[in-house]
PDB file of C-alpha atoms in Angstrom:
ATOM      1  CA  MET A   1     197.609   1.221 211.984  1.00  0.00           C
ATOM      2  CA  ILE A   2     198.604   4.357 213.910  1.00  0.00           C
ATOM      3  CA  LYS A   3     200.592   6.787 211.797  1.00  0.00           C
ATOM      4  CA  LEU A   4     203.155   8.722 213.845  1.00  0.00           C
ATOM      5  CA  LEU A   5     205.377  11.551 212.623  1.00  0.00           C
ATOM      6  CA  ILE A   6     208.450  12.485 214.681  1.00  0.00           C
ATOM      7  CA  VAL A   7     209.717  16.014 214.047  1.00  0.00           C
ATOM      8  CA  ASP A   8     213.160  17.066 215.297  1.00  0.00           C
ATOM      9  CA  ASP A   9     215.819  19.183 213.612  1.00  0.00           C
ATOM     10  CA  HIS A  10     218.632  17.272 215.347  1.00  0.00           C
ATOM     11  CA  PRO A  11     219.297  14.147 213.238  1.00  0.00           C
ATOM     12  CA  VAL A  12     220.956  12.194 216.072  1.00  0.00           C
ATOM     13  CA  VAL A  13     217.998  12.768 218.410  1.00  0.00           C
ATOM     14  CA  LEU A  14     215.587  12.047 215.577  1.00  0.00           C
ATOM     15  CA  ASP A  15     217.226   8.698 214.806  1.00  0.00           C
ATOM     16  CA  GLY A  16     217.416   7.850 218.502  1.00  0.00           C
ATOM     17  CA  THR A  17     213.728   8.531 219.027  1.00  0.00           C
ATOM     18  CA  MET A  18     212.842   6.509 215.945  1.00  0.00           C
ATOM     19  CA  THR A  19     214.879   3.551 217.240  1.00  0.00           C
ATOM     20  CA  LEU A  20     213.283   3.894 220.691  1.00  0.00           C
ATOM     21  CA  LEU A  21     209.787   3.545 219.247  1.00  0.00           C
ATOM     22  CA  GLN A  22     210.376   0.836 216.665  1.00  0.00           C
ATOM     23  CA  GLU A  23     209.035  -1.841 218.987  1.00  0.00           C
ATOM     24  CA  LEU A  24     205.566  -0.239 219.090  1.00  0.00           C
ATOM     25  CA  ASP A  25     203.012  -2.629 217.645  1.00  0.00           C
ATOM     26  CA  ASN A  26     200.571  -1.482 214.966  1.00  0.00           C
ATOM     27  CA  PHE A  27     202.478   1.783 214.363  1.00  0.00           C
ATOM     28  CA  HIS A  28     203.762   3.234 211.129  1.00  0.00           C
ATOM     29  CA  ILE A  29     206.488   5.733 212.078  1.00  0.00           C
ATOM     30  CA  GLU A  30     207.973   8.435 209.877  1.00  0.00           C
ATOM     31  CA  THR A  31     210.427  11.239 210.634  1.00  0.00           C
ATOM     32  CA  GLU A  32     210.945  14.836 209.535  1.00  0.00           C
ATOM     33  CA  GLN A  33     214.029  16.958 210.236  1.00  0.00           C
ATOM     34  CA  ASN A  34     212.728  20.211 208.737  1.00  0.00           C
ATOM     35  CA  PRO A  35     209.745  21.650 210.675  1.00  0.00           C
ATOM     36  CA  ILE A  36     208.785  23.873 207.746  1.00  0.00           C
ATOM     37  CA  ALA A  37     208.376  20.798 205.531  1.00  0.00           C
ATOM     38  CA  VAL A  38     205.665  19.309 207.781  1.00  0.00           C
ATOM     39  CA  GLU A  39     202.887  21.370 206.229  1.00  0.00           C
ATOM     40  CA  GLY A  40     203.876  20.180 202.765  1.00  0.00           C
ATOM     41  CA  ARG A  41     203.766  16.591 203.943  1.00  0.00           C
ATOM     42  CA  LEU A  42     200.275  17.139 205.309  1.00  0.00           C
ATOM     43  CA  ASP A  43     199.144  18.189 201.832  1.00  0.00           C
ATOM     44  CA  LYS A  44     199.870  14.637 200.692  1.00  0.00           C
ATOM     45  CA  ASP A  45     199.405  12.562 203.834  1.00  0.00           C
ATOM     46  CA  SER A  46     197.826  12.584 207.289  1.00  0.00           C
ATOM     47  CA  PHE A  47     198.994  11.363 210.697  1.00  0.00           C
ATOM     48  CA  HIS A  48     197.183  10.346 213.850  1.00  0.00           C
ATOM     49  CA  LEU A  49     199.965  11.458 216.161  1.00  0.00           C
ATOM     50  CA  PHE A  50     202.870  13.916 216.132  1.00  0.00           C
ATOM     51  CA  LEU A  51     205.893  13.802 218.440  1.00  0.00           C
ATOM     52  CA  ILE A  52     207.546  17.203 218.148  1.00  0.00           C
ATOM     53  CA  ASP A  53     210.704  18.698 219.641  1.00  0.00           C
ATOM     54  CA  ILE A  54     210.063  22.123 221.166  1.00  0.00           C
ATOM     55  CA  ASN A  55     213.468  23.690 220.501  1.00  0.00           C
ATOM     56  CA  MET A  56     213.634  23.898 216.706  1.00  0.00           C
ATOM     57  CA  LYS A  57     214.379  26.562 214.096  1.00  0.00           C
ATOM     58  CA  PRO A  58     213.181  28.487 212.110  1.00  0.00           C
ATOM     59  CA  ILE A  59     209.850  27.647 213.789  1.00  0.00           C
ATOM     60  CA  ASN A  60     209.687  26.030 217.197  1.00  0.00           C
ATOM     61  CA  GLY A  61     207.623  23.042 218.244  1.00  0.00           C
ATOM     62  CA  ILE A  62     204.932  25.137 219.906  1.00  0.00           C
ATOM     63  CA  GLN A  63     204.332  27.103 216.709  1.00  0.00           C
ATOM     64  CA  LEU A  64     204.302  23.913 214.661  1.00  0.00           C
ATOM     65  CA  ALA A  65     201.872  22.231 217.080  1.00  0.00           C
ATOM     66  CA  GLU A  66     199.506  25.186 216.838  1.00  0.00           C
ATOM     67  CA  SER A  67     199.659  25.095 213.039  1.00  0.00           C
ATOM     68  CA  ILE A  68     198.930  21.351 212.987  1.00  0.00           C
ATOM     69  CA  LYS A  69     196.009  21.738 215.414  1.00  0.00           C
ATOM     70  CA  GLN A  70     194.485  24.491 213.290  1.00  0.00           C
ATOM     71  CA  ARG A  71     194.827  22.410 210.161  1.00  0.00           C
ATOM     72  CA  GLU A  72     193.882  19.017 211.639  1.00  0.00           C
ATOM     73  CA  PRO A  73     191.960  19.540 214.913  1.00  0.00           C
ATOM     74  CA  ASP A  74     191.548  15.792 215.496  1.00  0.00           C
ATOM     75  CA  SER A  75     195.277  15.093 215.341  1.00  0.00           C
ATOM     76  CA  LEU A  76     197.182  14.418 218.558  1.00  0.00           C
ATOM     77  CA  VAL A  77     200.366  16.294 219.431  1.00  0.00           C
ATOM     78  CA  ILE A  78     202.997  15.460 222.036  1.00  0.00           C
ATOM     79  CA  LEU A  79     205.838  17.911 222.638  1.00  0.00           C
ATOM     80  CA  TYR A  80     209.147  16.780 224.047  1.00  0.00           C
ATOM     81  CA  THR A  81     211.777  18.993 225.588  1.00  0.00           C
ATOM     82  CA  GLY A  82     214.997  19.137 227.559  1.00  0.00           C
ATOM     83  CA  PHE A  83     213.600  21.988 229.681  1.00  0.00           C
ATOM     84  CA  GLU A  84     211.177  21.974 232.617  1.00  0.00           C
ATOM     85  CA  LEU A  85     207.859  20.316 231.727  1.00  0.00           C
ATOM     86  CA  ALA A  86     205.988  22.738 233.993  1.00  0.00           C
ATOM     87  CA  ASP A  87     206.814  25.586 231.598  1.00  0.00           C
ATOM     88  CA  TYR A  88     204.414  24.027 229.090  1.00  0.00           C
ATOM     89  CA  TYR A  89     201.510  22.871 231.275  1.00  0.00           C
ATOM     90  CA  GLU A  90     199.412  25.860 230.184  1.00  0.00           C
ATOM     91  CA  LEU A  91     199.467  24.548 226.596  1.00  0.00           C
ATOM     92  CA  ILE A  92     197.698  21.411 227.817  1.00  0.00           C
ATOM     93  CA  LEU A  93     195.046  23.360 229.717  1.00  0.00           C
ATOM     94  CA  LYS A  94     194.379  25.451 226.621  1.00  0.00           C
ATOM     95  CA  ARG A  95     194.101  22.249 224.521  1.00  0.00           C
ATOM     96  CA  LYS A  96     196.956  23.325 222.244  1.00  0.00           C
ATOM     97  CA  ILE A  97     198.774  20.020 222.811  1.00  0.00           C
ATOM     98  CA  ASP A  98     197.781  16.591 224.098  1.00  0.00           C
ATOM     99  CA  GLY A  99     200.898  15.591 226.001  1.00  0.00           C
ATOM    100  CA  ILE A 100     204.383  16.614 227.073  1.00  0.00           C
ATOM    101  CA  LEU A 101     207.541  14.530 227.506  1.00  0.00           C
ATOM    102  CA  SER A 102     210.983  15.153 228.930  1.00  0.00           C
ATOM    103  CA  LYS A 103     213.972  14.114 226.832  1.00  0.00           C
ATOM    104  CA  THR A 104     215.243  12.399 229.974  1.00  0.00           C
ATOM    105  CA  ALA A 105     212.167  10.138 230.100  1.00  0.00           C
ATOM    106  CA  THR A 106     212.749   6.400 230.012  1.00  0.00           C
ATOM    107  CA  LYS A 107     211.627   4.241 227.099  1.00  0.00           C
ATOM    108  CA  GLU A 108     208.757   2.948 229.218  1.00  0.00           C
ATOM    109  CA  GLN A 109     207.634   6.481 230.110  1.00  0.00           C
ATOM    110  CA  VAL A 110     207.680   7.547 226.457  1.00  0.00           C
ATOM    111  CA  ILE A 111     205.635   4.545 225.352  1.00  0.00           C
ATOM    112  CA  GLN A 112     203.199   4.910 228.266  1.00  0.00           C
ATOM    113  CA  THR A 113     202.665   8.596 227.398  1.00  0.00           C
ATOM    114  CA  ILE A 114     202.012   7.791 223.740  1.00  0.00           C
ATOM    115  CA  HIS A 115     199.439   5.115 224.605  1.00  0.00           C
ATOM    116  CA  ALA A 116     197.786   7.437 227.158  1.00  0.00           C
ATOM    117  CA  VAL A 117     197.442  10.246 224.596  1.00  0.00           C
ATOM    118  CA  LEU A 118     195.906   7.833 222.089  1.00  0.00           C
ATOM    119  CA  ARG A 119     193.318   6.979 224.762  1.00  0.00           C
ATOM    120  CA  ARG A 120     192.714  10.740 225.195  1.00  0.00           C
ATOM    121  CA  GLU A 121     194.273  10.607 228.649  1.00  0.00           C
ATOM    122  CA  ILE A 122     196.984  12.760 230.233  1.00  0.00           C
ATOM    123  CA  LEU A 123     200.055  11.214 231.848  1.00  0.00           C
ATOM    124  CA  LEU A 124     201.928  13.910 233.760  1.00  0.00           C
ATOM    125  CA  PRO A 125     204.010  14.471 236.918  1.00  0.00           C
ATOM    126  CA  ASN A 126     202.276  15.221 240.231  1.00  0.00           C
ATOM    127  CA  ASP A 127     203.195  18.903 240.078  1.00  0.00           C
ATOM    128  CA  PHE A 128     200.718  19.302 237.208  1.00  0.00           C
ATOM    129  CA  LEU A 129     197.977  19.167 239.861  1.00  0.00           C
ATOM    130  CA  ASP A 130     199.705  21.993 241.738  1.00  0.00           C
ATOM    131  CA  PHE A 131     199.698  24.018 238.515  1.00  0.00           C
ATOM    132  CA  VAL A 132     195.988  23.346 237.939  1.00  0.00           C
ATOM    133  CA  GLN A 133     195.206  24.397 241.512  1.00  0.00           C
ATOM    134  CA  SER A 134     197.112  27.648 241.069  1.00  0.00           C
ATOM    135  CA  GLN A 135     195.203  28.369 237.854  1.00  0.00           C
ATOM    136  CA  LEU A 136     191.880  27.694 239.594  1.00  0.00           C
ATOM    137  CA  HIS A 137     192.882  30.064 242.382  1.00  0.00           C
ATOM    138  CA  LEU A 138     193.679  32.798 239.845  1.00  0.00           C
ATOM    139  CA  SER A 139     190.358  32.195 238.084  1.00  0.00           C
ATOM    140  CA  LEU A 140     188.548  32.432 241.410  1.00  0.00           C
ATOM    141  CA  GLN A 141     190.285  35.726 242.150  1.00  0.00           C
ATOM    142  CA  ASP A 142     189.238  37.075 238.752  1.00  0.00           C
ATOM    143  CA  SER A 143     185.623  35.984 239.269  1.00  0.00           C
ATOM    144  CA  GLN A 144     185.591  37.566 242.710  1.00  0.00           C
ATOM    145  CA  GLN A 145     186.694  40.834 241.166  1.00  0.00           C
ATOM    146  CA  THR A 146     183.648  41.021 238.903  1.00  0.00           C
ATOM    147  CA  LEU A 147     181.737  43.923 240.416  1.00  0.00           C
ATOM    148  CA  SER A 148     178.066  44.817 240.272  1.00  0.00           C
ATOM    149  CA  ASP A 149     176.912  48.129 238.817  1.00  0.00           C
ATOM    150  CA  LYS A 150     176.140  49.416 242.327  1.00  0.00           C
ATOM    151  CA  GLU A 151     179.620  48.503 243.567  1.00  0.00           C
ATOM    152  CA  LYS A 152     181.177  50.330 240.645  1.00  0.00           C
ATOM    153  CA  MET A 153     178.914  53.317 241.353  1.00  0.00           C
ATOM    154  CA  ILE A 154     180.095  53.391 244.967  1.00  0.00           C
ATOM    155  CA  LEU A 155     183.724  53.320 243.837  1.00  0.00           C
ATOM    156  CA  ASN A 156     183.074  56.235 241.499  1.00  0.00           C
ATOM    157  CA  LEU A 157     181.466  58.198 244.337  1.00  0.00           C
ATOM    158  CA  ILE A 158     184.408  57.446 246.625  1.00  0.00           C
ATOM    159  CA  ALA A 159     186.738  58.714 243.891  1.00  0.00           C
ATOM    160  CA  GLN A 160     184.751  61.957 243.881  1.00  0.00           C
ATOM    161  CA  GLY A 161     185.333  62.339 247.623  1.00  0.00           C
ATOM    162  CA  PHE A 162     181.920  61.255 248.894  1.00  0.00           C
ATOM    163  CA  THR A 163     181.725  60.094 252.531  1.00  0.00           C
ATOM    164  CA  ASN A 164     179.715  57.013 253.483  1.00  0.00           C
ATOM    165  CA  LYS A 165     176.906  59.268 254.649  1.00  0.00           C
ATOM    166  CA  ALA A 166     176.929  61.219 251.364  1.00  0.00           C
ATOM    167  CA  ILE A 167     176.959  57.984 249.355  1.00  0.00           C
ATOM    168  CA  ALA A 168     173.920  56.791 251.362  1.00  0.00           C
ATOM    169  CA  VAL A 169     172.036  59.972 250.481  1.00  0.00           C
ATOM    170  CA  GLU A 170     173.045  59.695 246.817  1.00  0.00           C
ATOM    171  CA  LEU A 171     171.860  56.070 246.583  1.00  0.00           C
ATOM    172  CA  SER A 172     168.818  56.542 248.838  1.00  0.00           C
ATOM    173  CA  VAL A 173     169.947  53.829 251.235  1.00  0.00           C
ATOM    174  CA  THR A 174     171.060  53.810 254.858  1.00  0.00           C
ATOM    175  CA  GLN A 175     174.646  54.455 255.854  1.00  0.00           C
ATOM    176  CA  ARG A 176     174.772  50.932 257.293  1.00  0.00           C
ATOM    177  CA  THR A 177     173.886  49.550 253.849  1.00  0.00           C
ATOM    178  CA  VAL A 178     176.769  51.490 252.297  1.00  0.00           C
ATOM    179  CA  GLU A 179     179.125  50.130 254.949  1.00  0.00           C
ATOM    180  CA  ASN A 180     177.973  46.589 254.150  1.00  0.00           C
ATOM    181  CA  TYR A 181     178.601  47.182 250.462  1.00  0.00           C
ATOM    182  CA  LEU A 182     182.093  48.442 251.234  1.00  0.00           C
ATOM    183  CA  SER A 183     182.882  45.465 253.478  1.00  0.00           C
ATOM    184  CA  LYS A 184     181.918  43.015 250.722  1.00  0.00           C
ATOM    185  CA  LEU A 185     183.820  45.096 248.179  1.00  0.00           C
ATOM    186  CA  PHE A 186     186.996  45.034 250.268  1.00  0.00           C
ATOM    187  CA  VAL A 187     186.742  41.240 250.540  1.00  0.00           C
ATOM    188  CA  LYS A 188     186.262  40.874 246.773  1.00  0.00           C
ATOM    189  CA  LEU A 189     189.263  43.056 246.032  1.00  0.00           C
ATOM    190  CA  ASN A 190     191.328  41.668 248.916  1.00  0.00           C
ATOM    191  CA  VAL A 191     192.024  45.173 250.268  1.00  0.00           C
ATOM    192  CA  GLU A 192     191.621  46.887 253.630  1.00  0.00           C
ATOM    193  CA  SER A 193     191.053  50.530 252.742  1.00  0.00           C
ATOM    194  CA  ARG A 194     189.305  52.894 250.361  1.00  0.00           C
ATOM    195  CA  ALA A 195     192.670  53.971 248.934  1.00  0.00           C
ATOM    196  CA  GLU A 196     193.617  50.393 248.035  1.00  0.00           C
ATOM    197  CA  ALA A 197     190.176  49.795 246.531  1.00  0.00           C
ATOM    198  CA  LEU A 198     190.471  52.942 244.414  1.00  0.00           C
ATOM    199  CA  LYS A 199     193.913  51.915 243.192  1.00  0.00           C
ATOM    200  CA  ILE A 200     192.590  48.570 241.929  1.00  0.00           C
ATOM    201  CA  ALA A 201     189.480  50.247 240.483  1.00  0.00           C
ATOM    202  CA  MET A 202     191.634  52.620 238.451  1.00  0.00           C
ATOM    203  CA  GLU A 203     193.856  49.761 237.233  1.00  0.00           C
ATOM    204  CA  LYS A 204     190.766  47.793 236.168  1.00  0.00           C
ATOM    205  CA  GLY A 205     189.116  50.806 234.534  1.00  0.00           C
ATOM    206  CA  TRP A 206     186.077  50.710 236.823  1.00  0.00           C
ATOM    207  CA  ILE A 207     186.242  54.432 237.585  1.00  0.00           C
ATOM    208  CA  GLU A 208     184.846  56.669 234.860  1.00  0.00           C
TER     209      GLU A 208
END
């Protein structure tokens, strides 16, 4: 028997969601209108799955989900909202929730999402893949901006006004080697000049 707790501070929505899910086989469904009371209920009982409205007071669904996950890491949490689902995709990537639903979802979509989450699967719109791709791109940019000690040294020398020739003397390498370092550095930082590189270096705290 799967124990499901629906949490929503709007009684009409709460009753409607309860009615929507009554046909689920092998489910024991309970409801809670006061999000603050959930923790007290968990002192006496446990649930496999939580379906939580995001827009609640005095604590919202995201805060409640985080509290539940900290207390019961194995529990499964689905948030549902009347706002854009994409606003909450990051919570899934960070493993703070297990699923997200729109309040405009059909009965079939709601039930399919619940069953998917119980199988430890994610059922989401296609634009979730676009979001994941954008996050991977940002991560790649961050990794590309991890500089070596020598690259940071060159940036510090540039900040002190050293020419390429002077940097070569300081590092005991050829001027061509310094130019190669700078070319790779510009690619990493996605810049085209020393001035742009220095600006990023100062923002990142790479210049002493």
